[in-house]
Coordinates of C-alpha atoms in Angstrom, one line a residue:
X7 CA -29.5 97.7 -103.9
X8 CA -32.4 96.9 -106.3
X9 CA -32.9 100.5 -107.3
X10 CA -29.2 100.7 -108.4
X11 CA -29.3 97.5 -110.6
X12 CA -31.0 99.1 -113.7
X13 CA -31.7 102.7 -114.5
X14 CA -35.3 103.7 -113.8
X15 CA -37.9 105.1 -116.2
X16 CA -40.1 107.8 -114.7
X17 CA -38.9 106.6 -111.3
X18 CA -40.7 103.3 -111.5
X19 CA -39.6 99.7 -112.2
X20 CA -41.4 96.4 -112.3
X21 CA -39.5 93.4 -111.0
X22 CA -40.7 89.9 -111.8
X23 CA -39.4 86.3 -111.2
X24 CA -37.4 85.3 -114.3
X25 CA -35.4 82.1 -114.7
X26 CA -32.7 84.2 -116.5
X27 CA -33.0 87.1 -114.0
X28 CA -29.6 88.7 -113.0
X29 CA -30.5 89.5 -109.4
X30 CA -31.2 87.0 -106.6
X31 CA -34.1 88.3 -104.4
X32 CA -34.9 87.0 -101.0
X33 CA -38.6 85.8 -101.0
X34 CA -41.1 84.7 -98.4
X35 CA -41.9 81.0 -98.4
X36 CA -44.5 79.0 -96.4
X37 CA -43.5 78.7 -92.8
X38 CA -41.0 81.5 -93.0
X39 CA -42.6 83.5 -90.2
X40 CA -42.6 80.6 -87.8
X41 CA -38.9 79.9 -88.6
X42 CA -38.0 83.5 -87.8
X43 CA -39.9 83.5 -84.6
X44 CA -38.2 80.3 -83.5
X45 CA -34.8 81.6 -84.2
X46 CA -35.5 84.8 -82.5
X47 CA -36.7 83.0 -79.4
X48 CA -33.4 81.0 -79.3
X49 CA -31.4 84.2 -79.8
X50 CA -30.1 83.2 -83.2
X51 CA -29.7 85.4 -86.2
X52 CA -32.1 84.8 -89.1
X53 CA -30.8 82.6 -91.9
X54 CA -30.6 83.8 -95.5
X55 CA -33.8 82.2 -96.6
X56 CA -35.0 81.3 -100.1
X57 CA -33.6 83.2 -103.1
X58 CA -35.3 83.6 -106.5
X59 CA -33.8 85.2 -109.6
X60 CA -35.6 88.4 -110.5
X61 CA -35.2 90.9 -113.4
X62 CA -36.7 94.2 -114.4
X63 CA -39.6 93.6 -116.7
X64 CA -40.1 95.7 -119.8
X65 CA -43.0 94.6 -122.1
X66 CA -41.7 96.9 -124.9
X67 CA -38.0 96.1 -124.8
X68 CA -38.3 92.4 -124.3
X69 CA -38.7 90.7 -127.7
X70 CA -42.3 89.3 -127.7
X71 CA -43.3 85.9 -129.0
X72 CA -45.5 86.0 -132.1
X73 CA -48.5 83.8 -132.7
X74 CA -49.6 82.0 -135.9
X75 CA -52.2 84.7 -136.7
X76 CA -51.4 87.9 -138.6
X77 CA -52.2 91.3 -137.0
X78 CA -53.6 92.7 -140.2
X79 CA -57.3 92.0 -140.0
X80 CA -60.2 92.7 -142.4
X81 CA -62.6 94.4 -140.1
X82 CA -66.3 94.7 -141.1
X83 CA -68.7 96.9 -139.1
X84 CA -72.4 96.2 -138.7
X85 CA -74.5 98.2 -141.1
X86 CA -77.9 97.0 -140.0
X87 CA -80.2 94.0 -140.4
X88 CA -80.2 91.3 -137.8
X89 CA -77.3 91.9 -135.4
X90 CA -76.4 88.7 -133.6
X91 CA -75.8 88.3 -129.9
X92 CA -72.2 87.5 -128.9
X93 CA -73.2 84.1 -127.6
X94 CA -74.3 83.2 -131.2
X95 CA -70.8 83.8 -132.6
X96 CA -69.7 80.2 -133.3
X97 CA -72.7 79.9 -135.6
X98 CA -72.1 83.4 -137.1
X99 CA -68.4 82.5 -137.8
X100 CA -69.4 79.3 -139.5
X101 CA -71.8 81.1 -141.8
X102 CA -69.4 83.9 -142.5
X103 CA -66.7 81.4 -143.4
X104 CA -69.0 79.7 -145.9
X105 CA -70.2 83.0 -147.3
X106 CA -66.6 84.2 -147.9
X107 CA -65.5 80.9 -149.5
X108 CA -68.5 81.1 -151.8
X109 CA -67.6 84.7 -152.7
X110 CA -64.0 83.8 -153.5
X111 CA -65.2 80.9 -155.7
X112 CA -67.7 83.2 -157.5
X113 CA -65.9 86.5 -157.8
X114 CA -62.2 85.8 -157.6
X115 CA -61.4 82.2 -158.6
X116 CA -61.3 83.1 -162.3
X117 CA -58.3 85.3 -161.8
X118 CA -56.3 82.6 -159.9
X119 CA -54.4 79.7 -161.2
X120 CA -55.8 76.3 -160.1
X121 CA -53.0 75.9 -157.6
X122 CA -53.6 79.4 -156.2
X123 CA -57.3 78.8 -155.9
X124 CA -56.7 75.5 -154.0
X125 CA -54.4 77.3 -151.6
X126 CA -56.7 80.3 -151.0
X127 CA -59.9 78.2 -150.5
X128 CA -58.0 75.8 -148.2
X129 CA -56.7 78.7 -146.0
X130 CA -60.2 80.1 -145.8
X131 CA -62.2 76.9 -145.3
X132 CA -59.7 75.0 -143.1
X133 CA -60.0 72.0 -145.4
X134 CA -57.6 70.3 -147.9
X135 CA -58.6 69.7 -151.5
X136 CA -59.9 66.3 -150.6
X137 CA -62.2 67.7 -148.0
X138 CA -60.2 66.5 -145.0
X139 CA -59.5 69.0 -142.1
X140 CA -56.3 71.1 -142.6
X141 CA -53.4 70.4 -140.3
X142 CA -52.0 73.9 -140.6
X143 CA -53.2 77.3 -139.4
X144 CA -56.0 78.8 -141.4
X145 CA -58.4 81.8 -141.2
X146 CA -60.3 82.7 -138.1
X147 CA -63.5 84.7 -137.9
X148 CA -63.8 86.7 -134.7
X149 CA -66.4 89.2 -133.2
X150 CA -65.6 92.8 -132.8
X151 CA -67.6 93.5 -129.6
X152 CA -68.0 96.2 -127.0
X153 CA -66.1 94.4 -124.2
X154 CA -63.1 95.0 -122.0
X155 CA -63.7 98.7 -121.0
X156 CA -63.9 99.9 -117.4
X157 CA -67.3 101.5 -118.1
X158 CA -70.1 101.0 -120.6
X159 CA -68.9 97.6 -121.9
X160 CA -72.2 96.2 -123.1
X161 CA -71.1 93.0 -124.8
X162 CA -72.9 94.2 -128.0
X163 CA -71.5 92.9 -131.3
X164 CA -70.3 95.8 -133.5
X165 CA -68.9 93.9 -136.4
X166 CA -66.7 91.0 -137.4
X167 CA -63.0 90.5 -138.4
X168 CA -61.4 88.1 -140.7
X169 CA -58.1 87.0 -139.1
X170 CA -55.6 85.6 -141.6
X171 CA -52.8 83.2 -140.7
X172 CA -49.2 83.9 -141.0
X173 CA -48.3 82.1 -144.2
X174 CA -46.1 82.3 -147.3
X175 CA -49.4 82.9 -149.2
X176 CA -50.4 85.8 -147.0
X177 CA -50.3 88.4 -149.9
X178 CA -52.3 86.1 -152.2
X179 CA -54.8 85.4 -149.5
X180 CA -55.1 89.1 -148.6
X181 CA -55.8 90.2 -152.2
X182 CA -58.4 87.4 -152.7
X183 CA -60.3 88.3 -149.5
X184 CA -60.3 92.0 -150.3
X185 CA -61.5 91.4 -153.8
X186 CA -64.2 89.0 -152.6
X187 CA -65.6 91.4 -150.0
X188 CA -65.6 94.3 -152.5
X189 CA -67.1 92.5 -155.4
X190 CA -69.6 90.5 -153.3
X191 CA -71.5 93.6 -152.0
X192 CA -75.2 93.8 -152.7
X193 CA -77.6 96.7 -152.5
X194 CA -79.7 97.1 -149.3
X195 CA -81.2 100.6 -149.4
X196 CA -81.9 100.6 -145.6
X197 CA -78.3 99.8 -144.7
X198 CA -76.3 102.3 -142.6
X199 CA -73.7 103.0 -145.4
X200 CA -73.5 105.7 -148.0
X201 CA -74.2 103.7 -151.2
X202 CA -76.3 101.1 -149.6
X203 CA -74.0 98.3 -150.7
X204 CA -73.2 95.7 -148.1
X205 CA -72.0 92.2 -147.5
X206 CA -75.4 90.4 -146.7
X207 CA -74.8 87.5 -144.4
X208 CA -77.8 85.2 -144.2
X209 CA -78.2 83.7 -140.7
X210 CA -80.7 81.0 -141.4
X211 CA -84.4 81.7 -141.0
X212 CA -83.6 84.7 -138.8
X213 CA -82.7 87.0 -141.6
X214 CA -79.6 88.9 -142.8
X215 CA -76.9 90.7 -141.0
X216 CA -75.4 93.6 -143.1
X217 CA -71.7 94.2 -143.0
X218 CA -69.4 96.8 -144.6
X219 CA -65.7 97.4 -144.4
X220 CA -64.9 99.4 -141.3
X221 CA -63.1 102.3 -143.0
X222 CA -62.6 105.3 -140.8
X223 CA -64.4 103.7 -137.9
X224 CA -63.0 105.5 -134.8
X225 CA -64.7 103.3 -132.2
X226 CA -62.0 101.7 -130.1
X227 CA -63.9 98.4 -130.0
X228 CA -63.4 98.1 -133.8
X229 CA -59.6 98.5 -133.5
X230 CA -57.6 95.3 -134.2
X231 CA -54.6 96.9 -132.4
X232 CA -56.1 96.3 -129.0
X233 CA -55.9 92.6 -129.7
X234 CA -52.4 92.8 -131.2
X235 CA -50.5 94.3 -128.3
X236 CA -47.5 92.7 -126.5
X237 CA -48.3 91.7 -122.9
X238 CA -47.6 88.9 -120.4
X239 CA -51.1 88.6 -119.1
X240 CA -54.1 87.7 -121.4
X241 CA -57.7 87.1 -120.5
X242 CA -60.4 85.5 -122.7
X243 CA -63.2 87.7 -124.1
X244 CA -64.9 84.7 -125.5
X245 CA -64.6 81.3 -123.7
X246 CA -62.0 78.8 -124.6
X247 CA -63.1 75.4 -125.9
X248 CA -60.9 72.7 -124.3
X249 CA -59.3 70.3 -126.8
X250 CA -60.2 67.3 -124.7
X251 CA -62.0 66.5 -121.5
X252 CA -60.0 66.9 -118.2
X253 CA -59.9 63.7 -116.3
X254 CA -58.1 64.7 -113.1
X255 CA -56.9 67.7 -111.1
X256 CA -54.3 69.7 -113.1
X257 CA -55.6 68.5 -116.5
X258 CA -57.2 71.8 -117.4
X259 CA -54.0 73.7 -116.9
X260 CA -52.1 71.1 -119.0
X261 CA -54.7 71.3 -121.8
X262 CA -54.6 75.1 -121.9
X263 CA -50.7 74.9 -122.0
X264 CA -50.9 72.6 -124.9
X265 CA -53.4 75.0 -126.6
X266 CA -50.9 77.8 -126.2
X267 CA -48.1 75.8 -127.8
X268 CA -50.3 74.9 -130.7
X269 CA -50.5 78.6 -131.7
X270 CA -46.8 79.3 -131.2
X271 CA -46.9 80.6 -127.7
X272 CA -44.7 79.5 -124.7
X273 CA -46.3 77.5 -121.9
X274 CA -47.9 80.0 -119.4
X275 CA -46.5 80.4 -115.9
X276 CA -50.0 80.6 -114.5
X277 CA -53.4 79.4 -115.8
X278 CA -56.5 80.6 -113.9
X279 CA -59.8 79.2 -115.1
X280 CA -63.3 80.6 -114.2
X281 CA -66.9 80.5 -115.4
X282 CA -67.2 84.2 -115.6
X283 CA -65.1 86.4 -117.9
X284 CA -62.3 88.5 -116.6
X285 CA -63.2 91.0 -119.3
X286 CA -66.1 93.4 -118.6
X287 CA -69.1 93.0 -120.8
X288 CA -68.2 89.5 -122.0
X289 CA -70.7 86.6 -121.3
X290 CA -70.0 83.8 -119.0
X291 CA -68.7 80.5 -120.3
X292 CA -71.8 78.7 -119.1
X293 CA -75.4 79.9 -118.3
X294 CA -76.9 79.3 -115.0
X295 CA -77.3 75.7 -113.8
X296 CA -80.0 73.7 -115.6
X297 CA -80.1 75.9 -118.7
X298 CA -78.1 74.2 -121.4
X299 CA -79.4 75.8 -124.6
X300 CA -81.5 78.7 -123.3
X301 CA -80.7 82.4 -122.9
X302 CA -77.1 83.1 -122.1
X303 CA -75.9 79.8 -123.6
X304 CA -73.2 79.8 -126.3
X305 CA -74.6 78.5 -129.6
X306 CA -72.5 75.4 -130.3
X307 CA -75.0 73.4 -132.3
X308 CA -77.1 74.3 -135.4
X309 CA -78.5 72.9 -138.6
X310 CA -77.3 73.6 -142.1
X311 CA -79.4 74.3 -145.2
X312 CA -80.1 70.5 -145.6
X313 CA -81.2 70.1 -142.1
X314 CA -78.1 68.3 -141.0
X315 CA -77.0 69.0 -137.4
X316 CA -73.7 70.7 -137.1
X317 CA -72.3 70.0 -133.6
X318 CA -68.9 71.5 -133.5
X319 CA -68.2 72.0 -129.8
X320 CA -71.3 71.2 -127.8
X321 CA -69.8 68.1 -126.2
X322 CA -66.6 69.9 -125.1
X323 CA -66.1 72.0 -121.9
X324 CA -65.9 75.8 -122.2
X325 CA -64.1 78.0 -119.7
X326 CA -62.7 81.5 -119.4
X327 CA -59.0 81.7 -118.6
X328 CA -56.5 84.3 -117.5
X329 CA -52.9 83.4 -118.6
X330 CA -49.6 84.8 -117.4
X331 CA -46.6 84.1 -119.7
X332 CA -42.9 84.2 -118.7
X333 CA -42.3 86.8 -121.4
X334 CA -44.4 89.2 -123.4
X335 CA -46.4 87.7 -126.3
X336 CA -47.8 89.7 -129.1
X337 CA -51.4 89.1 -130.2
X338 CA -53.7 88.3 -131.7
X339 CA -54.1 85.5 -129.1
X340 CA -56.7 82.9 -130.1
X341 CA -56.7 79.6 -128.3
X342 CA -58.5 76.2 -128.1
X343 CA -60.5 74.0 -130.3
X344 CA -62.9 76.9 -131.2
X345 CA -60.3 79.5 -132.1
X346 CA -61.2 79.5 -135.8
X347 CA -64.8 80.2 -134.9
X348 CA -63.9 83.2 -132.6
X349 CA -63.8 81.3 -129.3
X350 CA -60.8 81.7 -127.1
X351 CA -60.2 85.3 -128.3
X352 CA -58.1 87.1 -125.7
X353 CA -57.4 90.6 -124.6
X354 CA -54.3 91.8 -122.9
X355 CA -54.9 92.6 -119.2
X356 CA -53.0 93.9 -116.3
X357 CA -50.5 96.8 -115.9
X358 CA -48.5 96.0 -119.0
X359 CA -51.3 96.0 -121.6

């Protein structure tokens, strides 16, 4: 009997289809009911039917897959000024990246060797020394937002996080980022912080957003641990940017599977795409029909200080996804072409989160 196969924990088990599962379970297949009715009418015994290997799932005991991003985040909380909307995050991430690179160059580079400076700046900027795009994982900048709670998930941005890649230079990069954030603080007397010293992020003509390290911030939405759990099912809190345009039925699933493999994840068993987020409080991937750049649209295009248009993802499709993997994967899970700009950020969902 199934209940005798593996000792129970608290009297409950969760069985799932697994290619390596030790127990063959009889499953219902299309047309099974009709087949049984026909055999019954003829006075015949039912046949065995289809069998599928099953196993007891345990998200803790199964060794999870790890992704290319490190779970140790630099979390900054909002301390006042202009707090951006979540839909503006790609632009905010772009500005935050530029600001942090400039701080490292100004405040930290003198303490680094030329080779160390090149590696740190490259890992932060996502560009090689010659200015070409990096072909290895680099730093992502993600929103810390009030999303994913059963009640009172407003979608408000509470802060930002600097998500470092898993790299041999992780300690060097960690020290450089910490020093840059500490030394780059400026005085803003109206800021919501004791000494008034904050990281002042200029968001174009709109003004400044003030940030400070989130030490002793007990708000659950500011906890990186909720993004770093091990789970088999993950849902996007910010929409995923597809790496290419789908051309036929099934292309989206294949594109998302490729995006998973690019970040060290196995191919998902199931990919569900949808316009609206499966995470409470998170904005839809697209605004209502006919509103391309109005309220509710994700900001995917902007101008830099010289007036040059920066068009990172505007010509690419956005979608929310829910992914189910064959084994537990440990976050942070960031997927798609916009992952370094905080898009494709996922939260664990389901019974095993």
